Amino acid sequence: MSDMTASVGAARASVRRRRRSSAVVLLVALAATGVLWAAFAPRGTAQDTADANEAVRAGRALYLQGCSSCHGVNAQGGNQAPSLVGVGSAAVDFQVGTGRMPLAAPGAQAKRKDPIYDQTQIDQLAAYVGSLGGGPKKPVITSAALDDADLAHGGELYRANCAQCHQATGAGAPLTYGKYAPDLGKATPTQIVEAMRTGPESMPVFGPGQIDNADATAIAKYVRHLSEAPSAGGDALGKYGPVPEGLLAWLVGIGGLLAVCLWIGARQKV
Amino acid sequence: MTTVPPPHLVKRPGPVRKLNRTVDERFGTQAGLRRNLNKVFPDHWSFMIGEIALYSFIILVLTGIYLTLFFDPSNTEVVYNGSYVPLKGVEMSRAYASTLDISFDTRAGLVFRQIHHWAALLFVASIVVHLMRVFFTGAYRKPREVNWLIGVGLLVLGILEGFAGYSLPDDLLSGTGLRIAASIAQSIPVVGTWASFLVFDGEWPGQNFIPRLYVVHILLVPGILLALIGAHLGILWHQKHTDFPGPGKTEHNVIGHRVFPVFAAKSSGFFMLVFAMLALLGGLAQINPIWSFGPYDPGNVSSASQPDWYIGFLDGSTRLFPPWEFRGLGHTVPAVFWPTLILPGILFTLLALYPFLEARFTGDTESHNLLQRPRDAATRTGFGAMAISFYLVLWISGGNDVIAKTFDISLNAMTWAGRIGCIIVPPIAYSITKKICIGLQGRDHEIAEHGIETGIIHQLPSGEFVEAHRPKLPPVADHRRVPTDRVAVGSGDQTANARSGLARRAGKAVTGFFVEEEEQGGQPNADDAPDQPAGTKH
């Protein structure tokens, strides 16, 4: 019996000891985490935070003025426009930077036009919408990254993922009911990657899990190549392939030669 | 009648005449040469359209020969390492790689490729315009039905040849076209799968298809085309060209210019101008930039993948046709079967049989060498307008995606416009065209009966105003009369006015160049020599 009591006592002591040691381990771990966090955490200075807050404030002011009538005062969306909570700064930079937003007129699809805001204002708007939480951030495509990107690989990815809608030459093509995949001629590398990450309009989202940043940059490089490379063999006829070719063959080719026939026929009246 | 000139005036024979004599002494070509060089062709501008097709064909053969020197028709996969950077290191067939090499690494390769392609578009287009000219003027009527049939054969073969060439480079666009062709073959009920296997040597895309297509494109079809063109021209030469009615023109003569020198000079000049047009297009306008499309990969497709224009109407019919699929008796007939095989089958059969159908329904079994103006055969012209409008609706629908994008129209709206349009536009075109023709006929009758309005108004004593008409003047030749080279055919060379000084000079120009002068004279007078008074230049 005493043996039993003693053994029970010993067991209790061991439990107490274990609890005590767990608490110590926990404390040490917490302390270590704190120290490590302090050591490795991004060290935003007070000035940065102030700038960021200022950008968000300025962005909110712009937002209330130019966007809130459709997207709502708190970006919660409305009957005419979707909520902007969680769309991320990349979406804002794309939509406003390509002039699609603010919308000129309701239609099947927002058209690209000259942006209304300058880049500082766009960044402020993006900061405000980004501060609402979530969503892809505006990508940073350096010219060094573009130089390093594999053009041919970008072309393969483009043909496999993009040409179905934007056409092999990047000239764009229609979708259903007045929607369309736009011409990529004016898109900047940043805008191309933003569109892939955010999936504007009818475009699907190509997230980093499908196409990583290096591949996305390669695609952007190929798209720029499509519009910047000199067109070998003469005028590219809008890059639409056989339809304008046929039109030219009839209007200029046949039309011109029929004019020649008429001319020769007229010359014969000696 | 010939006088022998004094010895010091006898010219020594020039090199051409020497050569001619040499050949004639061995092959007896003189009579035939003389007859054919003196053959007369009428010279309406619309008779030159077929020549565009002939000259395009010649240029196609010449540029095509150059391209065969560099093209490698092989499905073998290679890794590209040429000078076009955006495709470096990409796997592709040798056919595609060699086409890239032609475009970027061969001297004048790209301009030859482009001229070849533009010439192909122009070849088929000029055949179509020529066909329209022949149709609307009734030139296919007896005795020229066989040449009509050959012409339809040339059109169909030209389309096939063009499609084969479009499909050879194995780029994304041509591969997509072949994929569709394979699907069309598979859509044939009962035998479709086997037909596709037969053509593509097994499952699509197969390993041996490009070499097969190459043989079809550079040997088989061009050979048949060449033979048919020869037959077409041979029959034309034999049956003589038709002409519009006019002063001095009858069912039994041809008025125009001799082959040599006027017609030959005119045609050589025209050949040069066709070549110039093709060189301009090939040098200034990019066509089929295969490097932009990338190599063919069955997993990829580009939107707005279009065929060349002559296949466009079938692409359009496919886009318009509703997705009706029939299943029964253990077989499936997919929707694609109707617009891509049955529809062109009906269209080309009707086209080929049209001369016979018209003869049957009009009861016209006469031979015709004089053409009709389109207004004089209102029903035929109406049918032609109907066919053209139907074709145009299908054709526009074939490019409806590009049109929708360019002009900001809904693609769905374009498809429905095409569906409704291809049913209601042709009858409207028929009735409007026929009414216009009958109206023009009425005007012709009016002028014939009442003369031409003069613009002079008289007031009658009763107060009524009437306009004075003057009678239509007798027809005036639309050329100033040059007796020597406006001769009746089938009769020899001399006209009734052949004794005039101009006639002798021009006759000498012909005979002196190719023909021994001693052979001049003694030709029979023309039976059907035009005998209208010499017209004045107007």
Short mmCIF file of C-alpha atoms in Angstrom, two decimals, chain A residues 39 47 77 89 102 118 188 221 230 252:
data_model
loop_
_atom_site.label_atom_id
_atom_site.label_comp_id
_atom_site.label_asym_id
_atom_site.label_seq_id
_atom_site.Cartn_x
_atom_site.Cartn_y
_atom_site.Cartn_z
CA ALA A 39 16.19 40.18 -36.08
CA GLN A 47 9.01 57.53 -42.34
CA GLY A 77 -19.36 47.32 -54.71
CA SER A 89 -3.06 46.66 -55.98
CA PRO A 102 -12.81 54.93 -64.72
CA ASP A 118 -0.83 59.97 -63.56
CA THR A 188 3.70 47.16 -71.01
CA LYS A 221 9.06 39.78 -73.24
CA PRO A 230 10.20 45.07 -87.28
CA VAL A 252 -5.25 46.10 -105.01
#
